Coordinates of C-alpha atoms in Angstrom, one line a residue:
M1 CA 0.0 0.0 0.0
T2 CA 2.8 2.4 0.9
A3 CA 4.6 1.6 -2.4
E4 CA 1.4 2.3 -4.3
L5 CA 1.0 5.7 -2.5
S6 CA 4.6 6.5 -3.2
A7 CA 4.2 5.7 -6.9
D8 CA 1.0 7.8 -7.1
S9 CA 2.8 10.7 -5.4
A10 CA 5.7 10.5 -7.9
V11 CA 3.3 10.5 -10.8
E12 CA 1.4 13.5 -9.3
H13 CA 4.7 15.4 -8.8
R14 CA 5.8 14.7 -12.4
R15 CA 2.7 16.5 -13.6
W16 CA 4.1 19.6 -12.0
V17 CA 7.3 19.6 -14.0
V18 CA 6.1 21.3 -17.2
P19 CA 3.9 24.0 -15.6
L20 CA 6.5 24.9 -13.0
A21 CA 9.4 24.9 -15.4
W22 CA 7.3 26.8 -18.0
T23 CA 6.5 29.5 -15.4
A24 CA 10.2 29.8 -14.4
V25 CA 11.1 30.3 -18.0
L26 CA 8.2 32.9 -18.4
L27 CA 9.9 34.9 -15.6
D28 CA 13.2 34.5 -17.5
G29 CA 11.4 35.8 -20.6
F30 CA 10.4 38.9 -18.6
D31 CA 14.0 39.8 -18.4
L32 CA 14.5 39.4 -22.1
V33 CA 12.3 42.4 -22.8
V34 CA 12.2 44.5 -19.7
L35 CA 15.4 46.5 -20.4
G36 CA 14.3 47.2 -24.0
T37 CA 11.0 48.4 -22.6
V38 CA 12.4 50.8 -20.1
L39 CA 15.5 52.0 -22.0
P40 CA 13.6 54.5 -24.3
V41 CA 12.2 56.1 -21.1
L42 CA 15.5 56.2 -19.3
L43 CA 17.1 57.8 -22.4
R44 CA 14.2 60.2 -23.0
D45 CA 14.1 61.4 -19.4
H46 CA 17.9 61.4 -18.9
V47 CA 17.7 59.2 -15.8
W48 CA 21.1 59.0 -14.2
D49 CA 22.3 61.0 -17.3
I50 CA 22.2 57.7 -19.2
T51 CA 23.4 57.6 -22.8
P52 CA 23.1 54.8 -25.5
A53 CA 26.7 53.8 -24.6
S54 CA 26.1 53.6 -20.9
A55 CA 22.8 51.8 -21.5
A56 CA 24.6 49.2 -23.5
A57 CA 27.1 48.8 -20.6
V58 CA 24.2 48.1 -18.2
S59 CA 22.8 45.6 -20.6
T60 CA 26.2 44.0 -21.0
A61 CA 26.6 43.6 -17.2
G62 CA 23.4 41.6 -17.1
L63 CA 24.5 39.4 -20.0
V64 CA 27.9 38.8 -18.5
G65 CA 26.1 37.5 -15.4
M66 CA 24.0 35.3 -17.6
T67 CA 27.1 33.9 -19.3
L68 CA 28.7 33.0 -16.0
G69 CA 25.4 31.7 -14.6
A70 CA 24.8 29.4 -17.6
L71 CA 28.3 28.0 -17.4
A72 CA 28.4 27.5 -13.7
I73 CA 24.8 26.5 -12.8
G74 CA 24.4 24.5 -16.0
T75 CA 27.5 22.4 -15.0
V76 CA 26.6 22.2 -11.3
T77 CA 23.1 21.0 -12.2
D78 CA 24.6 17.7 -13.5
V79 CA 26.2 17.3 -10.0
I80 CA 23.6 18.5 -7.5
G81 CA 20.5 17.9 -9.5
R82 CA 18.0 19.8 -11.7
R83 CA 15.5 20.6 -8.9
K84 CA 17.9 22.4 -6.5
A85 CA 19.6 24.3 -9.2
L86 CA 16.3 25.6 -10.7
I87 CA 14.9 26.7 -7.4
F88 CA 18.1 28.5 -6.5
A89 CA 18.2 30.2 -9.9
V90 CA 14.6 31.5 -9.8
A91 CA 15.0 32.8 -6.2
L92 CA 18.2 34.6 -7.0
F93 CA 17.1 36.4 -10.2
S94 CA 13.7 37.3 -8.7
A95 CA 15.2 38.9 -5.6
C96 CA 17.7 41.0 -7.6
T97 CA 14.9 42.0 -10.1
L98 CA 12.9 43.4 -7.1
L99 CA 16.0 45.3 -5.9
C100 CA 16.4 46.9 -9.3
A101 CA 13.3 48.9 -8.6
L102 CA 15.1 50.5 -5.7
A103 CA 18.4 51.2 -7.5
P104 CA 19.7 54.7 -6.6
S105 CA 22.2 55.0 -9.5
M106 CA 23.2 53.4 -12.8
W107 CA 26.1 51.6 -11.2
V108 CA 24.0 49.9 -8.6
F109 CA 21.4 49.1 -11.2
G110 CA 24.1 47.5 -13.4
L111 CA 25.4 45.5 -10.5
L112 CA 22.0 44.2 -9.6
R113 CA 21.5 43.3 -13.3
F114 CA 24.7 41.3 -13.2
V115 CA 23.8 39.3 -10.1
A116 CA 20.3 38.7 -11.5
G117 CA 22.0 37.5 -14.6
L118 CA 23.7 34.7 -12.7
G119 CA 20.3 33.2 -11.8
L120 CA 18.8 33.9 -15.2
G121 CA 21.7 32.2 -17.0
G122 CA 21.3 29.1 -15.0
C123 CA 17.5 28.9 -15.2
L124 CA 17.1 28.1 -18.9
P125 CA 19.5 25.2 -19.3
T126 CA 18.3 23.6 -16.1
A127 CA 14.6 23.9 -17.1
I128 CA 15.3 22.5 -20.6
A129 CA 17.2 19.5 -19.2
L130 CA 14.5 18.8 -16.7
V131 CA 11.7 18.9 -19.3
T132 CA 13.7 17.0 -21.9
E133 CA 14.2 14.2 -19.4
H134 CA 10.5 14.0 -18.8
A135 CA 9.5 14.2 -22.5
R136 CA 8.1 11.2 -24.3
A137 CA 10.3 9.4 -26.9
G138 CA 10.4 11.3 -30.2
R139 CA 9.0 14.5 -28.6
A140 CA 12.3 16.2 -27.6
G141 CA 11.8 19.0 -30.2
S142 CA 8.2 19.9 -29.2
A143 CA 9.0 19.5 -25.5
T144 CA 11.7 22.1 -25.8
T145 CA 9.7 24.5 -27.9
T146 CA 6.7 24.1 -25.7
L147 CA 8.8 25.1 -22.7
M148 CA 10.2 28.0 -24.6
T149 CA 6.8 29.4 -25.4
G150 CA 6.9 30.5 -21.7
Y151 CA 9.9 32.5 -22.5
H152 CA 8.1 34.5 -25.2
V153 CA 4.8 34.6 -23.4
G154 CA 6.8 36.3 -20.7
A155 CA 8.3 38.7 -23.2
V156 CA 4.9 39.5 -24.7
L157 CA 3.3 40.1 -21.3
T158 CA 6.2 42.4 -20.4
A159 CA 5.8 44.4 -23.6
L160 CA 2.0 44.8 -22.9
L161 CA 2.7 45.6 -19.3
G162 CA 5.2 48.3 -20.3
I163 CA 2.7 50.0 -22.6
W164 CA 0.2 50.2 -19.7
L165 CA 2.3 50.4 -16.5
I166 CA 5.2 52.7 -17.4
P167 CA 2.9 55.8 -18.1
L168 CA 0.9 55.0 -15.0
L169 CA 3.5 54.2 -12.4
G170 CA 6.9 54.8 -14.0
W171 CA 9.7 52.5 -15.1
R172 CA 10.6 51.2 -11.6
S173 CA 7.2 49.5 -11.4
M174 CA 8.2 47.1 -14.1
F175 CA 10.8 45.5 -11.9
V176 CA 8.4 45.1 -9.0
A177 CA 5.9 43.4 -11.3
G178 CA 8.6 41.0 -12.6
A179 CA 9.6 39.9 -9.2
L180 CA 6.3 39.4 -7.4
P181 CA 5.3 36.1 -9.1
A182 CA 8.3 34.4 -7.5
L183 CA 6.5 34.7 -4.1
V184 CA 4.1 32.0 -5.3
L185 CA 6.4 30.1 -7.7
V186 CA 9.3 29.3 -5.4
P187 CA 7.2 27.8 -2.6
L188 CA 5.3 25.7 -5.2
M189 CA 8.6 24.5 -6.6
V190 CA 9.9 23.6 -3.2
R191 CA 6.7 21.6 -2.5
F192 CA 6.0 19.9 -5.8
L193 CA 9.0 19.9 -8.2
P194 CA 10.5 16.4 -8.5
E195 CA 14.0 15.5 -9.3
S196 CA 14.8 14.1 -12.7
A197 CA 14.9 10.3 -12.9
A198 CA 17.7 10.5 -15.4
F199 CA 19.8 12.5 -12.9
E200 CA 19.1 10.0 -10.2
R201 CA 20.3 7.2 -12.4
T202 CA 23.4 9.0 -13.6
R203 CA 25.7 11.0 -11.4
P204 CA 28.8 11.7 -13.4
A205 CA 32.3 12.0 -11.8
E206 CA 33.1 14.7 -14.5
T207 CA 31.0 16.8 -16.6
V208 CA 32.6 19.4 -19.0
A209 CA 35.1 16.8 -20.4
G210 CA 32.1 14.8 -21.7
L211 CA 31.4 17.6 -24.2
F212 CA 34.6 16.8 -26.1
R213 CA 34.5 13.0 -26.0
G214 CA 32.5 10.2 -27.6
G215 CA 32.3 11.8 -31.0
V216 CA 30.6 15.0 -30.0
L217 CA 33.5 17.5 -30.3
R218 CA 32.3 18.8 -33.7
S219 CA 28.8 19.1 -32.6
T220 CA 29.9 20.9 -29.4
L221 CA 31.8 23.5 -31.3
A222 CA 29.0 23.9 -33.9
F223 CA 26.4 24.4 -31.1
W224 CA 28.6 27.1 -29.5
V225 CA 29.0 29.1 -32.7
T226 CA 25.3 28.8 -33.6
S227 CA 24.1 29.7 -30.1
F228 CA 26.4 32.8 -30.3
M229 CA 24.7 33.9 -33.5
G230 CA 21.2 33.0 -32.3
L231 CA 21.4 34.9 -29.0
L232 CA 23.0 37.9 -30.7
L233 CA 19.9 38.2 -32.8
V234 CA 17.5 37.6 -29.9
Y235 CA 19.1 40.1 -27.5
G236 CA 20.1 42.6 -30.1
L237 CA 16.5 42.9 -31.4
N238 CA 14.8 42.8 -28.1
T239 CA 17.1 45.5 -26.6
W240 CA 17.1 47.9 -29.5
L241 CA 14.1 47.3 -31.8
P242 CA 11.9 50.0 -30.1
E243 CA 14.7 52.6 -30.4
I244 CA 15.7 51.6 -33.9
M245 CA 12.0 51.9 -35.0
R246 CA 11.7 55.2 -33.2
Q247 CA 14.7 56.6 -35.1
A248 CA 13.1 55.3 -38.3
G249 CA 10.2 57.7 -37.6
Y250 CA 7.7 55.6 -35.6
P251 CA 6.3 57.0 -32.3
L252 CA 7.3 55.2 -29.1
G253 CA 3.9 53.5 -28.7
A254 CA 4.2 52.0 -32.2
A255 CA 7.8 51.0 -31.5
L256 CA 6.7 49.1 -28.4
G257 CA 3.9 47.6 -30.3
L258 CA 6.4 46.2 -32.8
L259 CA 8.4 44.7 -29.9
L260 CA 5.2 43.0 -28.8
T261 CA 4.5 41.8 -32.3
L262 CA 8.0 40.4 -32.6
N263 CA 7.5 38.3 -29.5
L264 CA 4.0 37.2 -30.5
G265 CA 5.6 35.9 -33.6
G266 CA 8.1 34.1 -31.5
V267 CA 5.4 32.2 -29.6
A268 CA 3.7 31.2 -32.8
G269 CA 7.0 30.2 -34.4
L270 CA 7.8 27.9 -31.5
V271 CA 4.5 26.0 -31.9
V272 CA 5.2 25.4 -35.6
A273 CA 8.9 24.7 -35.1
G274 CA 8.4 22.0 -32.5
R275 CA 6.0 20.1 -34.7
V276 CA 8.3 20.4 -37.8
A277 CA 11.3 19.3 -35.8
D278 CA 9.5 16.2 -34.5
R279 CA 8.5 15.3 -38.1
V280 CA 11.6 16.1 -40.2
G281 CA 14.4 16.3 -37.6
V282 CA 15.7 19.1 -35.5
R283 CA 18.9 19.7 -37.5
G284 CA 17.2 20.5 -40.8
S285 CA 14.6 22.5 -39.0
A286 CA 17.2 24.7 -37.3
I287 CA 19.0 25.3 -40.6
G288 CA 15.8 26.4 -42.3
W289 CA 14.7 28.6 -39.4
F290 CA 18.0 30.5 -39.4
A291 CA 17.8 31.0 -43.1
G292 CA 14.2 32.3 -42.8
A293 CA 15.3 34.7 -40.0
A294 CA 18.0 36.1 -42.4
V295 CA 15.4 36.7 -45.1
F296 CA 12.9 38.5 -42.9
L297 CA 15.5 40.6 -41.1
A298 CA 16.7 41.9 -44.4
L299 CA 13.1 42.7 -45.3
L300 CA 12.7 44.9 -42.3
S301 CA 15.2 47.3 -43.8
V302 CA 12.5 48.3 -46.3
K303 CA 9.9 50.9 -45.1
L304 CA 6.6 48.9 -45.4
P305 CA 3.1 50.2 -44.9
G306 CA 1.5 49.6 -41.5
P307 CA -0.1 46.2 -41.8
A308 CA 2.7 44.8 -43.9
L309 CA 5.3 46.0 -41.4
Y310 CA 3.5 44.2 -38.6
V311 CA 3.3 41.0 -40.6
A312 CA 7.0 41.2 -41.4
V313 CA 7.9 41.8 -37.8
F314 CA 5.7 38.9 -36.7
L315 CA 7.3 36.5 -39.1
T316 CA 10.8 37.7 -38.2
G317 CA 10.0 36.9 -34.5
G318 CA 8.7 33.5 -35.6
F319 CA 12.0 32.6 -37.3
V320 CA 14.5 34.4 -35.0
F321 CA 13.4 33.1 -31.7
S322 CA 12.5 29.6 -32.8
A323 CA 15.9 29.1 -34.5
Q324 CA 17.7 29.5 -31.2
V325 CA 15.3 27.2 -29.4
L326 CA 15.8 24.5 -32.0
V327 CA 19.5 24.7 -31.2
Y328 CA 18.7 23.9 -27.5
A329 CA 16.5 21.0 -28.7
Y330 CA 19.4 19.7 -30.8
V331 CA 21.8 20.0 -27.8
G332 CA 19.3 18.1 -25.6
R333 CA 19.2 15.2 -28.0
T334 CA 22.9 15.0 -28.7
Y335 CA 24.3 14.6 -25.2
G336 CA 23.6 11.7 -22.9
D337 CA 21.8 12.0 -19.5
A338 CA 25.1 12.6 -17.6
F339 CA 26.1 15.6 -19.6
R340 CA 22.8 17.1 -20.9
A341 CA 22.5 20.0 -18.5
T342 CA 26.3 20.7 -18.9
G343 CA 25.9 20.7 -22.7
L344 CA 22.9 23.0 -22.5
G345 CA 24.6 25.3 -20.0
W346 CA 27.8 25.7 -22.0
A347 CA 25.9 26.2 -25.3
A348 CA 23.8 28.9 -23.6
G349 CA 26.8 30.3 -21.8
I350 CA 28.9 30.7 -24.9
G351 CA 25.8 31.9 -26.7
R352 CA 25.6 34.7 -24.1
L353 CA 28.7 36.2 -25.6
G354 CA 26.6 36.7 -28.7
A355 CA 23.9 38.1 -26.4
I356 CA 26.4 40.6 -25.1
S357 CA 27.5 41.4 -28.7
G358 CA 23.9 42.1 -29.9
P359 CA 23.2 45.1 -27.7
L360 CA 26.7 46.4 -28.2
V361 CA 26.3 46.3 -31.9
G362 CA 22.9 47.9 -31.7
G363 CA 24.2 50.6 -29.4
A364 CA 27.2 51.3 -31.7
L365 CA 24.9 51.6 -34.7
L366 CA 22.6 53.9 -32.8
S367 CA 25.4 56.1 -31.6
A368 CA 26.6 56.4 -35.2
G369 CA 23.1 57.2 -36.4
I370 CA 23.0 54.3 -38.9
A371 CA 20.9 51.7 -37.0
Y372 CA 18.2 52.0 -39.6
P373 CA 18.5 50.3 -42.0
W374 CA 22.1 49.0 -41.6
G375 CA 21.3 47.2 -38.3
F376 CA 18.9 44.9 -40.1
Y377 CA 21.5 44.1 -42.8
A378 CA 23.9 43.2 -40.0
F379 CA 21.4 41.0 -38.2
A380 CA 20.5 39.3 -41.5
A381 CA 24.2 38.4 -42.0
V382 CA 24.2 36.9 -38.5
G383 CA 21.3 34.7 -39.5
V384 CA 23.2 33.3 -42.5
L385 CA 26.2 32.5 -40.3
G386 CA 23.9 30.7 -37.8
A387 CA 22.5 28.5 -40.6
L388 CA 26.0 27.6 -41.8
A389 CA 27.2 26.9 -38.3
I390 CA 24.4 24.5 -37.3
S391 CA 24.8 22.6 -40.6
A392 CA 28.2 21.6 -39.3
A393 CA 26.7 19.7 -36.3
A394 CA 26.2 16.0 -36.4
G395 CA 24.0 13.5 -34.5
A396 CA 25.7 11.5 -31.8
R397 CA 25.3 8.5 -29.6
G398 CA 22.9 6.9 -31.9
Q399 CA 20.3 9.6 -31.7
D400 CA 18.7 10.9 -34.9
A401 CA 19.2 14.6 -35.0
G402 CA 17.4 14.9 -38.3

C-alpha cells in the first residue's frame, strides 16, 4: 500500500514539471524584454544622465552575469540535480529584479542586473534539461519548444505591461511586477517539483570533459557558434528594436507595439517549429529557421506600410526566436543524460557572448546614427552565419538529429 501511494505521489509530482518549469522560463522571458521596454524612457528622461553607450554597458553587465550563470549553474546541475539548481536560480534572479526597482544609480542598477543574470543564465539550461528528461520518446523537439513558449509569453506580457504600466507608475514598477510572481512560484517548486529520474540514475564524476569525447566534439563547437549567432539576434532585437524603429520615424507607442508583435511571432513560431522538428528532424529545421530569419530581417530594412510591417515583424520573430530554441532542442538530443545540463549550460553560456554582442552592436549603430537600415542588414548576415554553423553539427550516440 505504501509503495502504491509513493508511486501515485511520484506521478502526481511529475505532472508539475512542465507547468513549474514553464513558469520559471516565463519569468526568464520577462528579463529578455524589460530592459528594451524601459530604455527608451531612461534615455528620453535622462535618468542618471544615461546615454546609449552607458545603457549598452548596463545591458552587458546583465549578460555577463547570464554567461557565468549558464556555465556555472548548468554544469553544477549535473552534480547537485535539476531541482535544487532551478529553485536557486529562480529565487536569485527574482530577488535581484525586485531590488532593481530601488536602485539609486546606474552603477547599482548595473550590479543588480549582473547578479540577477547569474540566476537567469542558470534557469534556462536547467529547465530545458528537466523537461527534456520527462518528455516522451520522439518528442524532444516539441518538448523544448513548448517550454520556450513560456519565454516568449513572458516577453509578450512584459511588452504589454510596459505599454500600460510605465505611463501609469513609472519604469521602476516594471521590476516590481517582474519579481512578485516568485513569491508564489518558489514555494510551489519547493513543494512539488520532482528531481529528474535521469539524474538519479546517472551521477557523473566529471561533466565538462564529456562535451569533447565520444564523438561529440564537432557538434559541441557547432552548437557554441550557432548559439552565439542566435542569441546575438534575440538580444540585439529585443534590446534595441523599439529605439531603432523610433529613429526610423515611428512613435514610441508604435515601436513598443512592434516589440510586442516580434515576441508574439516568437510564440507562434515555437509551436510550428516544434512540430516540424519532431517530423523532419531538429537539424534540418534549425538550418531552415536561421535561413528564414535572415530573409525577414533583411526585409525589415524596407519601409513597409503599417499592416505589412507588422506581418513582417511577426514572421521575423517566428523565425529568429524559434531558430535559437531549436539549437537547444538539438543539444538536448545530442548529449547523454550525464552531460545534458552541462551541454545546454555551455551552449547557452557561450551563446551569451553573442547576447552581449547584440546590444553592443545595436548601441554602436545607434550612436553612429545608422541603426536604420544597416542594423537589419547586419542582423540578417548573422542569421546566415547561424545557418552555416548549425549545418556543421552531427548527430551523436545513436540519436537521430534529423
